[in-house]
XYZ file of C-alpha atoms in Angstrom:
680
model
C -38.501 -0.040 -17.244
C -40.051 -3.112 -18.800
C -39.038 -2.734 -22.429
C -35.912 -1.296 -24.023
C -35.894 2.317 -25.111
C -36.562 2.479 -28.842
C -36.689 6.157 -29.772
C -34.418 9.184 -29.304
C -36.523 10.730 -26.545
C -36.445 7.560 -24.465
C -32.688 7.182 -24.959
C -32.067 10.789 -23.932
C -34.262 10.333 -20.859
C -32.343 7.198 -19.947
C -28.971 8.905 -20.358
C -30.147 11.888 -18.308
C -31.180 9.552 -15.493
C -27.721 7.949 -15.557
C -26.098 11.382 -15.313
C -28.330 12.217 -12.347
C -27.245 8.994 -10.647
C -23.593 9.943 -11.160
C -22.873 7.052 -13.468
C -22.443 8.945 -16.745
C -20.703 12.309 -16.952
C -22.377 15.458 -18.228
C -19.713 15.382 -20.939
C -20.958 11.993 -22.185
C -24.495 13.296 -22.565
C -23.295 16.560 -24.124
C -21.502 14.631 -26.879
C -24.695 12.772 -27.762
C -26.708 15.988 -27.836
C -24.105 17.680 -30.041
C -24.055 14.860 -32.604
C -27.849 14.706 -32.625
C -27.922 18.441 -33.330
C -25.580 17.856 -36.273
C -27.554 14.817 -37.486
C -31.177 15.132 -36.194
C -32.093 11.661 -37.456
C -29.339 10.031 -35.369
C -30.127 6.370 -34.712
C -31.234 5.807 -31.082
C -28.875 2.844 -30.643
C -25.999 4.922 -31.999
C -26.910 7.606 -29.443
C -26.596 5.022 -26.682
C -23.328 3.629 -28.053
C -21.860 7.134 -28.361
C -22.598 7.885 -24.724
C -21.016 4.590 -23.688
C -17.874 5.208 -25.787
C -17.418 8.547 -24.035
C -18.150 6.901 -20.675
C -15.477 4.267 -21.261
C -12.992 6.928 -22.323
C -13.497 8.640 -18.966
C -12.654 5.320 -17.281
C -9.374 4.964 -19.163
C -10.583 2.784 -22.019
C -9.606 3.832 -25.533
C -12.754 2.345 -27.049
C -15.994 0.533 -26.307
C -15.552 -3.210 -26.742
C -18.999 -4.200 -27.970
C -18.438 -7.946 -27.585
C -17.386 -7.564 -23.944
C -20.337 -5.287 -23.349
C -22.767 -7.857 -24.684
C -21.220 -10.800 -22.818
C -21.204 -9.059 -19.420
C -22.584 -5.509 -19.580
C -22.441 -4.755 -15.852
C -18.771 -5.734 -15.563
C -17.770 -4.102 -18.853
C -19.309 -0.782 -17.834
C -18.303 -1.170 -14.169
C -21.287 0.235 -12.341
C -20.021 2.411 -9.477
C -20.602 1.435 -5.870
C -24.223 1.929 -4.875
C -25.502 1.623 -8.467
C -25.246 -2.146 -8.721
C -28.724 -2.792 -7.359
C -31.038 -5.201 -9.244
C -32.996 -2.405 -10.949
C -29.829 -0.911 -12.452
C -28.623 -4.324 -13.608
C -31.998 -5.018 -15.200
C -31.852 -1.675 -16.982
C -28.415 -2.483 -18.418
C -29.595 -5.900 -19.535
C -32.499 -4.254 -21.363
C -30.054 -2.004 -23.172
C -27.959 -5.021 -24.202
C -30.984 -6.245 -26.186
C -30.714 -3.147 -28.380
C -26.990 -3.667 -28.841
C -27.488 -7.349 -29.704
C -29.903 -6.344 -32.460
C -27.353 -3.795 -33.640
C -24.660 -6.498 -33.769
C -26.977 -8.762 -35.788
C -27.207 -6.007 -38.378
C -23.399 -5.814 -38.632
C -22.943 -2.972 -36.099
C -23.020 -0.215 -38.723
C -26.032 1.975 -39.453
C -27.004 3.919 -42.549
C -25.732 7.126 -40.940
C -22.465 7.415 -42.802
C -22.064 10.995 -41.552
C -21.418 9.678 -38.020
C -19.811 6.232 -38.239
C -17.569 4.328 -40.629
C -14.908 1.644 -40.669
C -12.214 4.333 -41.161
C -12.664 5.267 -44.801
C -14.357 8.590 -44.048
C -13.706 11.354 -41.570
C -16.584 10.402 -39.278
C -16.617 11.188 -35.524
C -17.045 7.460 -34.728
C -14.946 4.587 -36.079
C -15.890 0.914 -35.946
C -12.907 -1.470 -36.035
C -14.165 -5.028 -35.650
C -16.128 -5.090 -32.383
C -14.399 -1.938 -31.086
C -16.120 1.433 -31.325
C -13.881 4.518 -31.083
C -14.037 8.246 -31.058
C -11.994 8.981 -34.166
C -9.272 10.921 -32.367
C -8.336 7.904 -30.234
C -8.563 5.487 -33.138
C -6.137 7.757 -34.958
C -3.760 7.849 -31.941
C -3.602 4.038 -31.907
C -2.830 3.841 -35.593
C -0.144 6.569 -35.287
C 1.551 4.773 -32.394
C 1.484 1.437 -34.206
C 2.865 2.908 -37.440
C 5.645 4.821 -35.664
C 6.772 1.783 -33.664
C 6.704 -0.522 -36.683
C 8.813 2.001 -38.576
C 11.405 2.005 -35.777
C 11.456 -1.780 -35.594
C 12.252 -1.857 -39.295
C 14.992 0.782 -39.039
C 16.674 -1.227 -36.263
C 18.184 -3.523 -38.891
C 20.363 -0.651 -40.069
C 21.575 0.000 -36.515
C 22.671 -3.640 -36.112
C 24.757 -3.465 -39.268
C 26.528 -0.334 -38.008
C 27.614 -1.698 -34.613
C 31.393 -2.384 -34.485
C 31.363 -6.023 -33.338
C 34.655 -6.242 -31.431
C 34.380 -2.873 -29.676
C 30.718 -3.558 -28.859
C 31.541 -6.843 -27.107
C 34.517 -5.370 -25.257
C 32.578 -2.380 -23.940
C 29.566 -4.517 -23.027
C 31.729 -6.982 -21.081
C 33.460 -4.116 -19.270
C 30.109 -2.661 -18.249
C 28.744 -6.039 -17.156
C 31.730 -7.970 -15.789
C 31.218 -11.556 -14.583
C 30.079 -11.783 -10.963
C 32.946 -14.095 -10.006
C 30.635 -16.407 -8.073
C 30.033 -20.100 -8.715
C 26.288 -19.431 -8.761
C 25.262 -18.521 -12.279
C 22.030 -17.049 -13.533
C 21.045 -15.241 -16.674
C 22.194 -11.609 -16.658
C 19.015 -10.021 -17.980
C 20.428 -6.531 -17.487
C 23.238 -7.332 -19.911
C 20.789 -8.843 -22.409
C 18.491 -5.815 -22.128
C 21.418 -3.456 -22.682
C 22.623 -5.365 -25.749
C 19.195 -5.606 -27.390
C 18.414 -1.944 -26.701
C 21.769 -0.900 -28.187
C 20.850 -2.494 -31.504
C 17.330 -1.093 -31.610
C 15.663 2.185 -32.498
C 12.819 1.211 -30.148
C 13.144 -0.838 -26.989
C 11.368 -1.475 -23.717
C 12.993 -2.602 -20.472
C 10.340 -3.736 -18.022
C 10.559 -5.111 -14.506
C 9.395 -4.516 -10.966
C 11.000 -2.166 -8.415
C 14.540 -3.232 -7.609
C 15.160 -5.220 -10.783
C 17.758 -2.727 -12.020
C 16.024 -0.785 -14.787
C 17.902 2.434 -13.992
C 21.267 0.669 -13.618
C 20.712 -1.013 -16.964
C 19.812 2.156 -18.825
C 22.776 4.114 -17.409
C 25.121 1.396 -18.633
C 23.274 1.405 -21.951
C 23.907 5.146 -22.310
C 27.564 4.634 -21.419
C 27.775 1.915 -24.062
C 26.114 4.051 -26.733
C 28.326 7.057 -25.995
C 31.524 5.004 -25.968
C 30.615 3.438 -29.338
C 29.724 6.900 -30.686
C 33.118 8.238 -29.628
C 34.822 5.384 -31.472
C 32.848 6.026 -34.644
C 32.756 9.850 -34.478
C 35.219 11.222 -31.860
C 33.977 14.775 -32.209
C 30.263 14.012 -32.087
C 28.684 12.881 -28.827
C 25.097 11.676 -28.782
C 22.460 14.116 -27.585
C 20.628 12.240 -24.848
C 17.515 13.301 -22.945
C 15.886 11.705 -19.894
C 12.185 12.233 -19.220
C 9.316 11.017 -17.056
C 5.556 11.605 -17.108
C 5.420 13.654 -13.859
C 7.637 15.971 -11.859
C 7.779 13.503 -8.972
C 8.842 10.667 -11.272
C 11.430 12.933 -12.881
C 12.932 13.863 -9.499
C 13.178 10.217 -8.458
C 14.772 9.214 -11.781
C 17.348 11.994 -11.394
C 18.293 10.672 -7.966
C 18.556 7.105 -9.265
C 20.541 8.099 -12.362
C 23.046 10.115 -10.312
C 23.654 7.147 -8.032
C 23.988 4.738 -10.958
C 26.533 6.971 -12.744
C 28.741 6.970 -9.650
C 28.773 3.163 -9.733
C 29.894 2.834 -13.357
C 33.108 0.862 -14.002
C 36.524 2.503 -13.776
C 37.001 2.956 -17.530
C 33.975 5.270 -17.505
C 34.946 7.079 -14.299
C 38.456 7.745 -15.647
C 37.181 9.192 -18.920
C 35.869 12.663 -18.068
C 34.409 13.232 -21.527
C 32.556 9.935 -21.456
C 31.288 10.270 -17.894
C 30.007 13.824 -18.349
C 28.269 12.809 -21.585
C 25.780 10.736 -19.582
C 23.099 13.186 -18.421
C 21.545 13.135 -14.968
C 19.037 15.960 -15.414
C 15.500 14.741 -16.033
C 12.531 16.656 -17.390
C 8.817 15.915 -17.641
C 7.362 14.875 -20.974
C 5.223 18.021 -21.057
C 8.285 20.229 -20.593
C 10.256 18.187 -23.104
C 7.643 18.492 -25.838
C 6.908 22.138 -25.043
C 3.339 22.394 -23.813
C 1.167 25.138 -25.227
C -1.242 26.682 -22.708
C -4.902 25.836 -23.371
C -3.965 23.526 -26.229
C -3.520 19.793 -26.785
C -0.683 20.540 -29.203
C 3.031 20.793 -28.432
C 5.806 22.961 -29.823
C 7.709 19.850 -30.912
C 6.026 17.698 -33.538
C 6.866 16.127 -36.904
C 7.688 19.536 -38.388
C 9.692 20.626 -35.374
C 11.277 17.422 -34.039
C 13.156 17.148 -30.787
C 16.892 17.900 -31.135
C 18.176 14.621 -29.707
C 19.631 11.233 -30.595
C 18.432 9.142 -27.655
C 15.314 9.575 -25.531
C 14.859 7.569 -22.323
C 11.428 7.649 -20.681
C 10.931 6.238 -17.188
C 7.643 5.107 -15.610
C 6.268 4.000 -18.961
C 3.097 2.597 -17.364
C 1.994 6.176 -16.670
C 2.120 7.220 -20.333
C -1.335 7.476 -21.884
C -2.092 6.863 -25.544
C -2.308 10.524 -26.535
C 1.048 11.346 -24.928
C 2.745 8.354 -26.556
C 1.468 9.476 -29.942
C 2.838 12.980 -29.306
C 6.254 11.643 -28.237
C 6.614 9.405 -31.285
C 5.485 12.234 -33.568
C 8.143 14.592 -32.187
C 10.989 12.065 -32.217
C 13.364 12.484 -35.180
C 13.628 9.380 -37.417
C 17.251 8.655 -36.472
C 16.709 8.821 -32.695
C 16.473 5.860 -30.343
C 13.569 5.548 -27.901
C 14.078 3.523 -24.719
C 11.100 3.070 -22.373
C 11.476 1.854 -18.789
C 8.521 0.717 -16.730
C 6.764 -1.904 -14.670
C 4.186 -3.639 -16.854
C 2.303 -4.857 -13.776
C 1.605 -1.413 -12.340
C -1.606 0.506 -12.777
C -2.165 1.944 -16.216
C -2.148 5.678 -16.905
C -4.804 7.927 -15.402
C -5.780 9.079 -18.886
C -7.052 6.780 -21.629
C -4.918 3.894 -22.757
C -2.656 1.210 -21.339
C 0.260 1.567 -23.726
C 2.974 -0.229 -21.762
C 0.590 -3.004 -20.776
C -0.450 -3.539 -24.399
C 3.151 -3.559 -25.635
C 4.433 -5.856 -22.866
C 1.581 -8.332 -22.504
C 3.827 -11.089 -23.959
C 7.007 -10.115 -22.087
C 6.661 -12.711 -19.308
C 6.886 -15.549 -21.861
C 9.715 -13.903 -23.813
C 8.795 -15.097 -27.343
C 12.383 -14.535 -28.514
C 13.098 -15.888 -31.970
C 16.011 -18.379 -32.202
C 17.902 -15.824 -34.309
C 17.582 -13.270 -31.509
C 18.782 -15.784 -28.912
C 21.781 -16.663 -31.083
C 22.719 -13.000 -31.495
C 22.383 -12.466 -27.731
C 24.688 -15.400 -26.970
C 27.258 -14.225 -29.513
C 27.193 -10.607 -28.293
C 26.879 -11.168 -24.543
C 27.781 -14.772 -23.757
C 24.359 -15.126 -22.086
C 21.972 -17.927 -22.963
C 18.229 -17.360 -23.023
C 16.238 -20.171 -21.436
C 14.729 -22.322 -24.225
C 11.317 -21.983 -22.564
C 11.380 -18.303 -23.567
C 12.057 -19.030 -27.252
C 9.403 -18.973 -29.951
C 10.020 -19.622 -33.631
C 6.893 -17.554 -34.317
C 7.959 -14.700 -32.067
C 6.804 -11.305 -33.317
C 9.169 -8.488 -34.334
C 7.995 -6.425 -31.349
C 8.889 -9.260 -28.931
C 12.554 -8.989 -29.939
C 12.719 -5.434 -28.633
C 11.222 -5.999 -25.167
C 13.177 -7.433 -22.240
C 11.786 -8.223 -18.818
C 14.282 -8.038 -15.935
C 13.690 -11.073 -13.741
C 16.081 -10.720 -10.777
C 15.141 -8.448 -7.872
C 18.150 -6.809 -6.192
C 16.176 -4.787 -3.627
C 13.717 -7.281 -2.202
C 15.459 -10.521 -1.235
C 14.061 -13.575 0.535
C 14.110 -11.645 3.826
C 11.873 -8.891 2.455
C 8.194 -9.180 3.222
C 7.441 -6.391 0.748
C 9.085 -8.344 -2.072
C 7.407 -11.605 -1.144
C 4.000 -9.939 -0.880
C 4.407 -8.126 -4.205
C 5.220 -11.392 -5.997
C 2.298 -13.203 -4.379
C -0.126 -10.414 -5.270
C 1.157 -10.319 -8.851
C 0.398 -14.010 -9.273
C -2.885 -13.815 -7.320
C -1.524 -16.481 -4.936
C -3.960 -16.030 -2.058
C -2.539 -18.943 -0.065
C 0.958 -17.465 -0.121
C -0.437 -14.031 0.749
C -2.061 -15.466 3.869
C 1.157 -17.289 4.798
C 3.268 -14.131 4.448
C 1.358 -12.371 7.224
C 2.408 -15.105 9.656
C 6.136 -14.944 8.846
C 6.939 -11.893 10.975
C 8.830 -9.900 8.340
C 10.531 -6.791 9.757
C 9.463 -4.551 6.852
C 5.819 -5.597 6.676
C 2.954 -4.662 8.992
C -0.724 -5.504 8.758
C -3.330 -3.683 10.835
C -6.910 -4.926 10.971
C -8.828 -2.004 12.443
C -12.557 -1.976 13.197
C -12.894 1.649 12.039
C -10.988 4.876 11.487
C -11.368 5.948 15.129
C -9.104 3.172 16.373
C -6.143 4.702 18.259
C -3.688 2.496 16.336
C -4.382 4.488 13.170
C -3.025 7.659 14.794
C 0.165 5.791 15.798
C 0.679 4.569 12.224
C 0.107 8.005 10.710
C 2.179 10.023 13.164
C 5.065 7.533 13.265
C 7.785 7.237 15.844
C 9.891 10.209 14.878
C 11.988 10.063 18.031
C 13.302 6.551 17.400
C 15.834 5.484 14.799
C 15.203 2.627 12.399
C 11.457 2.688 12.966
C 8.718 3.430 10.422
C 8.424 7.176 9.917
C 5.160 9.115 9.805
C 3.776 12.595 9.269
C 5.252 13.901 12.522
C 8.750 13.601 11.038
C 8.630 16.478 8.577
C 6.440 18.616 10.858
C 9.111 18.300 13.547
C 11.782 19.529 11.133
C 9.638 22.540 10.232
C 9.643 23.709 13.849
C 13.121 22.603 14.888
C 15.121 23.748 11.860
C 13.330 26.962 10.798
C 15.923 29.725 10.114
C 15.599 33.092 11.906
C 13.563 35.823 10.233
C 16.664 37.698 9.022
C 18.433 34.649 7.555
C 19.615 34.583 3.928
C 17.509 32.956 1.229
C 20.008 30.116 0.919
C 19.218 29.119 4.504
C 15.492 28.990 3.790
C 16.160 26.997 0.620
C 18.201 24.459 2.576
C 15.472 24.218 5.232
C 12.735 23.740 2.627
C 14.815 21.081 0.883
C 15.197 19.237 4.190
C 11.457 19.479 4.884
C 10.509 18.220 1.416
C 12.907 15.303 1.712
C 11.523 14.357 5.113
C 7.952 14.635 3.837
C 8.789 12.192 1.049
C 9.805 9.501 3.538
C 6.214 8.670 4.465
C 2.960 8.646 2.535
C -0.533 7.399 3.239
C -2.049 5.906 0.086
C -5.774 5.406 -0.441
C -7.452 3.151 -2.961
C -10.382 5.546 -3.267
C -10.629 9.244 -3.928
C -13.938 10.078 -2.233
C -15.670 9.036 0.956
C -14.384 8.522 4.502
C -11.831 5.912 3.357
C -10.748 7.967 0.359
C -8.317 10.832 -0.030
C -10.937 13.520 0.642
C -12.096 11.982 3.909
C -8.614 11.027 5.136
C -7.187 14.492 4.487
C -9.849 15.931 6.796
C -9.297 13.150 9.322
C -5.534 13.740 9.410
C -5.865 17.516 9.662
C -8.074 17.057 12.726
C -5.630 14.514 14.193
C -2.616 16.807 13.727
C -4.497 19.753 15.203
C -5.374 17.703 18.299
C -1.704 16.840 18.746
C -0.792 20.529 18.179
C 1.422 19.638 15.228
C -0.370 22.123 12.950
C -2.429 25.258 13.553
C -5.107 25.219 10.834
C -6.516 28.652 11.618
C -6.792 29.330 7.899
C -6.559 27.266 4.757
C -2.863 28.165 4.391
C -1.274 26.965 7.636
C 2.396 26.105 7.988
C 3.060 22.471 7.174
C 0.174 22.018 4.744
C 1.319 19.702 1.913
C -0.324 20.367 -1.441
C -0.479 18.514 -4.732
C -0.635 20.368 -8.061
C -3.543 18.875 -10.013
C -3.138 20.758 -13.276
C -0.135 21.965 -15.252
C 0.629 25.624 -14.549
C 3.049 26.787 -17.211
C 3.281 30.341 -15.884
C 4.620 29.038 -12.552
C 6.535 26.157 -14.056
C 4.559 23.630 -12.001
C 3.317 20.336 -13.385
C 0.487 17.999 -12.448
C 1.815 15.792 -9.627
C 4.289 18.282 -8.131
C 4.126 18.435 -4.318
C 4.855 21.536 -2.251
C 4.668 22.434 1.442
C 3.446 25.689 2.990
C 6.232 27.211 5.091
C 6.930 30.449 6.941
C 8.942 32.882 4.835
C 10.207 36.460 5.389
C 7.761 38.940 3.857
C 8.109 42.760 3.887
C 5.280 44.565 5.650
C 3.453 46.706 3.078
C 3.320 49.690 5.435
C 6.592 49.612 7.351
C 8.726 47.585 4.983
C 10.000 45.513 7.910
C 10.259 41.759 7.554
C 7.561 39.653 9.131
C 6.485 36.060 8.780
C 4.282 35.156 5.814
C 3.424 31.923 4.058
C 5.020 30.676 0.859
C 4.687 27.238 -0.708
C 8.029 25.540 -1.340
C 8.400 23.273 -4.376
C 11.493 21.453 -5.568
C 12.404 22.896 -8.956
C 11.592 20.443 -11.737
C 14.693 21.220 -13.799
C 16.990 18.918 -11.868
C 18.928 21.770 -10.235
C 17.922 20.850 -6.694
C 16.732 24.429 -6.105
C 13.567 25.588 -4.346
C 10.714 27.473 -5.994
C 8.801 29.681 -3.490
C 5.251 30.468 -4.599
C 2.602 32.764 -3.143
C -0.421 30.656 -2.126
C -2.748 33.036 -3.976
C -1.099 32.074 -7.265
C -1.854 28.376 -6.884
C -5.114 27.772 -8.715
C -5.300 23.978 -8.992
C -4.076 22.280 -5.837
C -5.364 19.986 -3.112
C -4.170 18.954 0.341
C -2.101 15.791 0.169
C -1.698 14.211 3.590
C -3.283 11.286 1.758
C -2.654 10.384 -1.876
C -4.415 8.010 -4.245
C -2.440 4.971 -5.361
C -2.862 6.205 -8.943
C -1.220 9.544 -8.110
C 1.619 7.811 -6.259
C 2.995 6.154 -9.388
C 6.524 7.306 -10.073
C 7.162 7.822 -6.355
C 8.745 5.713 -3.644
C 8.645 6.253 0.117
C 10.691 4.830 2.971
C 7.429 4.021 4.728
C 4.226 3.569 2.759
C 0.857 2.981 4.450
C -1.884 1.580 2.206
C -5.441 2.108 3.468
C -8.058 -0.271 2.066
C -11.827 0.300 2.384
C -14.119 -2.222 4.076
C -16.109 -2.958 0.908
C -15.012 -4.170 -2.512
C -15.005 -1.404 -5.116
C -14.465 -1.508 -8.913
C -11.090 0.253 -8.526
C -9.770 -2.422 -6.158
C -7.770 -4.689 -8.458
C -4.565 -6.697 -8.443
C -2.720 -3.882 -10.209
C -3.786 -1.301 -7.622
C -2.732 -3.481 -4.673
C 0.588 -4.315 -6.366
C 1.287 -0.662 -7.179
C 0.514 0.415 -3.604
C 2.712 -2.309 -2.115
C 5.697 -1.499 -4.297
C 5.712 2.197 -3.329
C 7.280 1.176 -0.007
C 11.089 0.925 -0.019
C 11.826 0.104 3.614
C 8.517 -0.418 5.402
C 4.968 -1.162 4.300
C 1.865 -0.913 6.461
C -1.376 -2.406 5.154
C -4.440 -0.995 6.924
C -7.654 -3.011 6.560
C -10.831 -1.554 8.014
C -13.582 -3.987 8.879
C -12.814 -6.542 6.140
C -9.696 -8.640 6.673
C -10.266 -10.507 3.385
C -10.302 -7.416 1.179
C -6.843 -8.144 -0.299
C -7.784 -11.694 -1.324
C -10.920 -10.337 -2.975
C -9.089 -7.538 -4.779
C -6.190 -9.564 -6.217
C -8.608 -11.919 -7.976
C -9.636 -9.001 -10.220
C -7.456 -7.403 -12.887
C -7.674 -4.204 -14.899
C -8.935 -4.933 -18.398
C -8.687 -1.786 -20.494
C -10.321 -1.892 -23.889
C -8.167 -0.938 -26.835
C -6.822 -2.217 -30.134
C -3.124 -1.289 -29.897
C -1.210 -4.129 -31.594
C -4.348 -6.253 -31.206
C -3.517 -8.040 -34.437
C -0.077 -9.008 -33.108
C -1.101 -11.316 -30.271
């Protein structure tokens, strides 16, 4: 193609060729065709831009950043592997000529039916150099407006806090350590600032104490509420984006409640007022089948006073807008999350956008003075900023890691990856950490891969593998005539054991992706006679729910395992072995939900899991498989997220490229969006 496309037919032909190559989605092209049907004289450049907006949305971007596209089109659009050949790059550069001419004309066209700066209800909105589909532009503005409103209402909360009681309760919840070594108690500061705010974020990596902090925050809020209104406890709800994240938060919350100070433990009313049950955001808002709307919205707000959401990095823009819409004006919102993790699978990087200044603090002197008066803690002057923004005063980053100490290779590696310190990363591998293993394999047929995946189930205090839960299936299976409670207990044991190990893949497709590794592992387990895959539903098959199923009460991300279960014979009525899929109930009860395989419509085998899907989960032993070639998805955030899924052991598996980690950590996720863009 020697000259840029200049008419609608050429643009459509170009877009069709991109769909054929697998670069654009059919959906992207369909949107262009629909708008051209509505407005036959649609400008060719606007046709191209519309397709690219939709394309970026599918990649998690809220908008198309036109300036970034013009400065480096190939990087901005992230050509998939195999499409980055010179001819494709030349084609993109040709297209950038059209966009440059469009920019010179002020970006807008005469087609006011399709695009505007927000003053009309057009399908496309241009905000500076950012081009949006209107729905996502509207989500951003709704989220901004709702948060600003809560920041403003926080002033009223501060004036209502009883100063003496607040200090006394806070000091009781965060007593001095009693050691001569002193460091800033960021958990105490986070608790104090969140208590005076209608909107707050507590961010930090795994092991920094986010759950401990929020449990003590809830205890503080309830104890203050009891002082002010003895007969009126706060209605508190805990939520997470996925069922897996909700289950892990429930476990963490329960443990944190048991460690609360004596004055909480001795007060039955106060202790029982701190909830441990956790729901998913979809269940909380009341999903409507086949609809983007929820039962709870501005007209039907959630009946609560405090909402705590964990794993905030997984919340996409649309979900955040829905949560803020359904939250009653008087309620507090507390978000927990790791700002350095991967962003949500869907469009938007809400936590990342809100917390992009958290590392530097930007606390106003007035905030620091209030913190010192209320908590006795001093904020390092380097974190102060006389021009700090209102939002900065409501975000606290926890900076002390209580899980990964100096002896933890996982912790050291996570910090080095987060700072892109390649020299330290290389040094870490030579330190001989007990919790960290690196395997440089020539290919997937290397016998060491089987050892990593199967684990050493017969030895204590060694990294577990897939063989662990499969062994429990065979060894602990109840007899055919056992009571249901026995099968529930067995399934619970199997699910817990399965959660101790997980293979994570950076890619979804290909031999090094989830699809290829699931087949590879099935064949490996069959060879070792650990499974009998005579049919698709064999005992021991782990499955991941990929779409919310409201009829079954299963949510996207829930994991179940196919197990033998007593089933009456249709002819004789006698019990015989059948297959049911066991899921942990997502209501926090600890029960088991047995489902007929034929009722599961959207599932996939999950011996291997993508790093994206693993967010909200932690495993005793995590194995991270990296491909031999650099791929657009391989970024610092992905490597960091994969590393921090391991609690006790981490195995990094490199195949054919020992430098892949160094190459990946030099690249970061840059999602386009305008959330609080004017507040930087």
